[in-house]
Amino acid sequence: MLGESAVPTVAKPRKKTDPNTIAVNRKATFDYFIEEPYEAGMALEGWEVKSLREGRAQLKESYVIVQNGEVFLVGAHISPLIQASSHIHPDPTRARKLLLHRKEISKLIGATEREGYTLVPLALYWSRGKAKLRIALAKGKKQHDKRQTIRQREWERDRARLLKR
């Protein structure tokens, strides 16, 4: 019989900041200066919604494009569930249409045509039962800006350690 002290410790899984969060693109804040965030709805198929409910989505290599007056999320990976219906053939990386107001789309078109601006997905989350994507108008960082971000992050970590003692 094992005593209480002999109980092995199990590594805790990483906690999400919000229970409504499905996926976060942490690399976007490292690679870009985030200027203006927007919230967009997504046109999804049924199997995609089921997969999102299971938390099976990645935004790591994804990006947002504006084409013919419409906005699309490209490269986001939503893994299909094994239980998905047999009569459909899911495409995990298909381009998904984003739903924005006409004014917002025209503003994004004007901004992305300027040099250096791009649209990046930041987070995928649930809002009142609907899947939403937080996108942002962003400007790319140079290498020295990234080094400065790393230095700042390390200083914050060290400062937290010093204050903890």
PDB file of C-alpha atoms in Angstrom:
ATOM      1  CA  MET A   1       0.000   0.000   0.000  1.00  0.00           C
ATOM      2  CA  LEU A   2       1.364   3.398  -0.988  1.00  0.00           C
ATOM      3  CA  GLY A   3       1.557   6.176   1.531  1.00  0.00           C
ATOM      4  CA  GLU A   4       0.536   9.721   0.755  1.00  0.00           C
ATOM      5  CA  SER A   5       4.139  10.815   0.347  1.00  0.00           C
ATOM      6  CA  ALA A   6       4.724   8.161  -2.337  1.00  0.00           C
ATOM      7  CA  VAL A   7       2.034   9.568  -4.657  1.00  0.00           C
ATOM      8  CA  PRO A   8       3.706  10.616  -7.911  1.00  0.00           C
ATOM      9  CA  THR A   9       3.262  14.187  -9.019  1.00  0.00           C
ATOM     10  CA  VAL A  10       1.698  14.787 -12.396  1.00  0.00           C
ATOM     11  CA  ALA A  11       2.607  17.801 -14.517  1.00  0.00           C
ATOM     12  CA  LYS A  12      -0.329  20.153 -14.743  1.00  0.00           C
ATOM     13  CA  PRO A  13      -1.536  21.003 -18.234  1.00  0.00           C
ATOM     14  CA  ARG A  14      -1.079  24.568 -19.335  1.00  0.00           C
ATOM     15  CA  LYS A  15      -4.093  26.693 -18.433  1.00  0.00           C
ATOM     16  CA  LYS A  16      -5.794  28.876 -20.982  1.00  0.00           C
ATOM     17  CA  THR A  17      -6.380  32.445 -19.909  1.00  0.00           C
ATOM     18  CA  ASP A  18     -10.078  32.279 -20.734  1.00  0.00           C
ATOM     19  CA  PRO A  19     -12.346  29.229 -20.958  1.00  0.00           C
ATOM     20  CA  ASN A  20     -13.865  30.629 -24.168  1.00  0.00           C
ATOM     21  CA  THR A  21     -10.473  30.710 -25.906  1.00  0.00           C
ATOM     22  CA  ILE A  22      -9.969  28.040 -28.556  1.00  0.00           C
ATOM     23  CA  ALA A  23      -6.539  28.943 -29.977  1.00  0.00           C
ATOM     24  CA  VAL A  24      -4.049  31.803 -29.630  1.00  0.00           C
ATOM     25  CA  ASN A  25      -1.376  32.905 -32.092  1.00  0.00           C
ATOM     26  CA  ARG A  26       1.388  33.824 -29.648  1.00  0.00           C
ATOM     27  CA  LYS A  27       3.947  34.261 -32.423  1.00  0.00           C
ATOM     28  CA  ALA A  28       1.975  37.160 -33.924  1.00  0.00           C
ATOM     29  CA  THR A  29       2.741  39.494 -31.013  1.00  0.00           C
ATOM     30  CA  PHE A  30       6.415  38.561 -31.277  1.00  0.00           C
ATOM     31  CA  ASP A  31       6.690  39.107 -35.053  1.00  0.00           C
ATOM     32  CA  TYR A  32       4.415  42.154 -35.436  1.00  0.00           C
ATOM     33  CA  PHE A  33       3.527  45.472 -33.833  1.00  0.00           C
ATOM     34  CA  ILE A  34      -0.226  45.148 -33.265  1.00  0.00           C
ATOM     35  CA  GLU A  35      -1.887  48.402 -34.294  1.00  0.00           C
ATOM     36  CA  GLU A  36      -5.656  47.963 -34.545  1.00  0.00           C
ATOM     37  CA  PRO A  37      -7.603  44.814 -33.525  1.00  0.00           C
ATOM     38  CA  TYR A  38     -10.904  43.710 -35.087  1.00  0.00           C
ATOM     39  CA  GLU A  39     -13.387  40.976 -34.217  1.00  0.00           C
ATOM     40  CA  ALA A  40     -14.616  38.883 -37.145  1.00  0.00           C
ATOM     41  CA  GLY A  41     -17.145  36.083 -37.421  1.00  0.00           C
ATOM     42  CA  MET A  42     -16.309  33.007 -39.462  1.00  0.00           C
ATOM     43  CA  ALA A  43     -18.269  31.070 -42.094  1.00  0.00           C
ATOM     44  CA  LEU A  44     -17.748  27.477 -40.924  1.00  0.00           C
ATOM     45  CA  GLU A  45     -19.021  24.036 -41.850  1.00  0.00           C
ATOM     46  CA  GLY A  46     -20.661  21.752 -39.289  1.00  0.00           C
ATOM     47  CA  TRP A  47     -17.669  19.475 -38.771  1.00  0.00           C
ATOM     48  CA  GLU A  48     -15.458  22.534 -38.162  1.00  0.00           C
ATOM     49  CA  VAL A  49     -17.712  23.780 -35.375  1.00  0.00           C
ATOM     50  CA  LYS A  50     -17.609  20.349 -33.719  1.00  0.00           C
ATOM     51  CA  SER A  51     -13.823  20.302 -33.958  1.00  0.00           C
ATOM     52  CA  LEU A  52     -13.592  23.806 -32.493  1.00  0.00           C
ATOM     53  CA  ARG A  53     -15.750  22.692 -29.552  1.00  0.00           C
ATOM     54  CA  GLU A  54     -13.115  20.019 -28.921  1.00  0.00           C
ATOM     55  CA  GLY A  55     -10.366  22.685 -29.158  1.00  0.00           C
ATOM     56  CA  ARG A  56      -8.710  21.194 -32.242  1.00  0.00           C
ATOM     57  CA  ALA A  57      -7.480  24.352 -33.990  1.00  0.00           C
ATOM     58  CA  GLN A  58      -4.118  25.999 -34.698  1.00  0.00           C
ATOM     59  CA  LEU A  59      -3.393  29.548 -35.874  1.00  0.00           C
ATOM     60  CA  LYS A  60       0.404  29.253 -35.915  1.00  0.00           C
ATOM     61  CA  GLU A  61       1.068  29.461 -39.675  1.00  0.00           C
ATOM     62  CA  SER A  62      -2.128  31.267 -40.656  1.00  0.00           C
ATOM     63  CA  TYR A  63      -2.638  34.694 -42.180  1.00  0.00           C
ATOM     64  CA  VAL A  64      -5.498  36.895 -43.400  1.00  0.00           C
ATOM     65  CA  ILE A  65      -5.920  38.116 -46.980  1.00  0.00           C
ATOM     66  CA  VAL A  66      -8.313  40.534 -48.661  1.00  0.00           C
ATOM     67  CA  GLN A  67      -9.503  39.346 -52.062  1.00  0.00           C
ATOM     68  CA  ASN A  68     -12.251  40.829 -54.256  1.00  0.00           C
ATOM     69  CA  GLY A  69     -13.703  42.830 -51.377  1.00  0.00           C
ATOM     70  CA  GLU A  70     -13.866  39.794 -49.070  1.00  0.00           C
ATOM     71  CA  VAL A  71     -11.615  38.769 -46.183  1.00  0.00           C
ATOM     72  CA  PHE A  72     -10.321  35.192 -45.798  1.00  0.00           C
ATOM     73  CA  LEU A  73      -8.399  33.273 -43.153  1.00  0.00           C
ATOM     74  CA  VAL A  74      -5.775  31.126 -44.905  1.00  0.00           C
ATOM     75  CA  GLY A  75      -3.608  28.399 -43.408  1.00  0.00           C
ATOM     76  CA  ALA A  76      -5.472  27.889 -40.143  1.00  0.00           C
ATOM     77  CA  HIS A  77      -5.593  24.198 -39.302  1.00  0.00           C
ATOM     78  CA  ILE A  78      -8.821  22.746 -37.881  1.00  0.00           C
ATOM     79  CA  SER A  79      -8.374  19.006 -37.394  1.00  0.00           C
ATOM     80  CA  PRO A  80     -11.444  16.954 -38.307  1.00  0.00           C
ATOM     81  CA  LEU A  81     -12.883  14.634 -35.691  1.00  0.00           C
ATOM     82  CA  ILE A  82     -12.728  10.891 -36.237  1.00  0.00           C
ATOM     83  CA  GLN A  83     -16.492  10.704 -35.687  1.00  0.00           C
ATOM     84  CA  ALA A  84     -17.160  13.070 -38.619  1.00  0.00           C
ATOM     85  CA  SER A  85     -19.707  11.862 -41.118  1.00  0.00           C
ATOM     86  CA  SER A  86     -18.451   9.559 -43.859  1.00  0.00           C
ATOM     87  CA  HIS A  87     -20.140  11.430 -46.731  1.00  0.00           C
ATOM     88  CA  ILE A  88     -17.995  14.554 -46.353  1.00  0.00           C
ATOM     89  CA  HIS A  89     -14.303  14.944 -47.106  1.00  0.00           C
ATOM     90  CA  PRO A  90     -12.980  17.608 -44.706  1.00  0.00           C
ATOM     91  CA  ASP A  91     -10.155  19.915 -45.760  1.00  0.00           C
ATOM     92  CA  PRO A  92      -8.401  21.020 -42.531  1.00  0.00           C
ATOM     93  CA  THR A  93      -6.575  24.005 -44.083  1.00  0.00           C
ATOM     94  CA  ARG A  94      -9.214  25.441 -46.418  1.00  0.00           C
ATOM     95  CA  ALA A  95      -9.623  29.216 -46.743  1.00  0.00           C
ATOM     96  CA  ARG A  96     -12.422  30.377 -44.438  1.00  0.00           C
ATOM     97  CA  LYS A  97     -14.412  33.518 -45.120  1.00  0.00           C
ATOM     98  CA  LEU A  98     -14.385  36.119 -42.361  1.00  0.00           C
ATOM     99  CA  LEU A  99     -17.508  38.131 -41.679  1.00  0.00           C
ATOM    100  CA  LEU A 100     -16.914  41.850 -41.191  1.00  0.00           C
ATOM    101  CA  HIS A 101     -18.907  45.013 -41.809  1.00  0.00           C
ATOM    102  CA  ARG A 102     -18.429  46.666 -45.218  1.00  0.00           C
ATOM    103  CA  LYS A 103     -16.885  49.756 -43.550  1.00  0.00           C
ATOM    104  CA  GLU A 104     -14.319  47.620 -41.739  1.00  0.00           C
ATOM    105  CA  ILE A 105     -13.424  45.734 -44.920  1.00  0.00           C
ATOM    106  CA  SER A 106     -12.874  48.943 -46.882  1.00  0.00           C
ATOM    107  CA  LYS A 107     -10.710  50.297 -44.040  1.00  0.00           C
ATOM    108  CA  LEU A 108      -8.638  47.095 -44.041  1.00  0.00           C
ATOM    109  CA  ILE A 109      -8.239  47.216 -47.832  1.00  0.00           C
ATOM    110  CA  GLY A 110      -6.889  50.765 -47.614  1.00  0.00           C
ATOM    111  CA  ALA A 111      -4.546  49.899 -44.765  1.00  0.00           C
ATOM    112  CA  THR A 112      -3.096  46.726 -46.305  1.00  0.00           C
ATOM    113  CA  GLU A 113      -2.347  48.505 -49.572  1.00  0.00           C
ATOM    114  CA  ARG A 114       0.010  50.779 -47.664  1.00  0.00           C
ATOM    115  CA  GLU A 115       3.549  49.492 -47.383  1.00  0.00           C
ATOM    116  CA  GLY A 116       4.423  47.296 -44.424  1.00  0.00           C
ATOM    117  CA  TYR A 117       0.901  46.636 -43.093  1.00  0.00           C
ATOM    118  CA  THR A 118      -0.621  43.182 -42.943  1.00  0.00           C
ATOM    119  CA  LEU A 119      -3.507  41.373 -41.283  1.00  0.00           C
ATOM    120  CA  VAL A 120      -2.668  38.734 -38.692  1.00  0.00           C
ATOM    121  CA  PRO A 121      -4.974  36.418 -36.719  1.00  0.00           C
ATOM    122  CA  LEU A 122      -4.477  36.761 -32.976  1.00  0.00           C
ATOM    123  CA  ALA A 123      -7.011  34.495 -31.262  1.00  0.00           C
ATOM    124  CA  LEU A 124      -9.924  32.194 -31.946  1.00  0.00           C
ATOM    125  CA  TYR A 125     -12.630  32.144 -29.273  1.00  0.00           C
ATOM    126  CA  TRP A 126     -16.331  31.682 -28.501  1.00  0.00           C
ATOM    127  CA  SER A 127     -18.572  34.696 -28.080  1.00  0.00           C
ATOM    128  CA  ARG A 128     -22.239  34.090 -27.280  1.00  0.00           C
ATOM    129  CA  GLY A 129     -22.096  30.639 -28.857  1.00  0.00           C
ATOM    130  CA  LYS A 130     -20.451  31.762 -32.091  1.00  0.00           C
ATOM    131  CA  ALA A 131     -16.840  31.287 -33.161  1.00  0.00           C
ATOM    132  CA  LYS A 132     -15.042  34.618 -33.496  1.00  0.00           C
ATOM    133  CA  LEU A 133     -11.569  35.451 -34.720  1.00  0.00           C
ATOM    134  CA  ARG A 134      -9.611  38.415 -33.387  1.00  0.00           C
ATOM    135  CA  ILE A 135      -7.536  39.817 -36.243  1.00  0.00           C
ATOM    136  CA  ALA A 136      -5.302  42.845 -36.192  1.00  0.00           C
ATOM    137  CA  LEU A 137      -3.785  45.346 -38.533  1.00  0.00           C
ATOM    138  CA  ALA A 138      -0.077  44.947 -37.868  1.00  0.00           C
ATOM    139  CA  LYS A 139       3.330  46.120 -38.989  1.00  0.00           C
ATOM    140  CA  GLY A 140       6.273  43.704 -39.141  1.00  0.00           C
ATOM    141  CA  LYS A 141       9.063  43.946 -36.573  1.00  0.00           C
ATOM    142  CA  LYS A 142      12.700  44.136 -37.510  1.00  0.00           C
ATOM    143  CA  GLN A 143      15.276  41.839 -35.891  1.00  0.00           C
ATOM    144  CA  HIS A 144      16.404  44.464 -33.358  1.00  0.00           C
ATOM    145  CA  ASP A 145      12.786  45.010 -32.294  1.00  0.00           C
ATOM    146  CA  LYS A 146      12.452  41.286 -31.613  1.00  0.00           C
ATOM    147  CA  ARG A 147      15.614  41.338 -29.501  1.00  0.00           C
ATOM    148  CA  GLN A 148      14.193  44.228 -27.506  1.00  0.00           C
ATOM    149  CA  THR A 149      10.967  42.253 -26.941  1.00  0.00           C
ATOM    150  CA  ILE A 150      12.988  39.286 -25.647  1.00  0.00           C
ATOM    151  CA  ARG A 151      14.990  41.580 -23.321  1.00  0.00           C
ATOM    152  CA  GLN A 152      11.767  43.127 -21.980  1.00  0.00           C
ATOM    153  CA  ARG A 153      10.186  39.715 -21.387  1.00  0.00           C
ATOM    154  CA  GLU A 154      13.295  38.465 -19.528  1.00  0.00           C
ATOM    155  CA  TRP A 155      13.364  41.593 -17.375  1.00  0.00           C
ATOM    156  CA  GLU A 156       9.694  41.123 -16.454  1.00  0.00           C
ATOM    157  CA  ARG A 157      10.408  37.499 -15.497  1.00  0.00           C
ATOM    158  CA  ASP A 158      13.437  38.500 -13.356  1.00  0.00           C
ATOM    159  CA  ARG A 159      11.503  41.324 -11.723  1.00  0.00           C
ATOM    160  CA  ALA A 160       8.692  38.915 -10.805  1.00  0.00           C
ATOM    161  CA  ARG A 161      11.255  36.547  -9.253  1.00  0.00           C
ATOM    162  CA  LEU A 162      12.815  39.376  -7.213  1.00  0.00           C
ATOM    163  CA  LEU A 163       9.458  40.592  -5.976  1.00  0.00           C
ATOM    164  CA  LYS A 164       8.415  37.073  -5.059  1.00  0.00           C
ATOM    165  CA  ARG A 165      11.278  36.731  -2.558  1.00  0.00           C
TER     166      ARG A 165
END
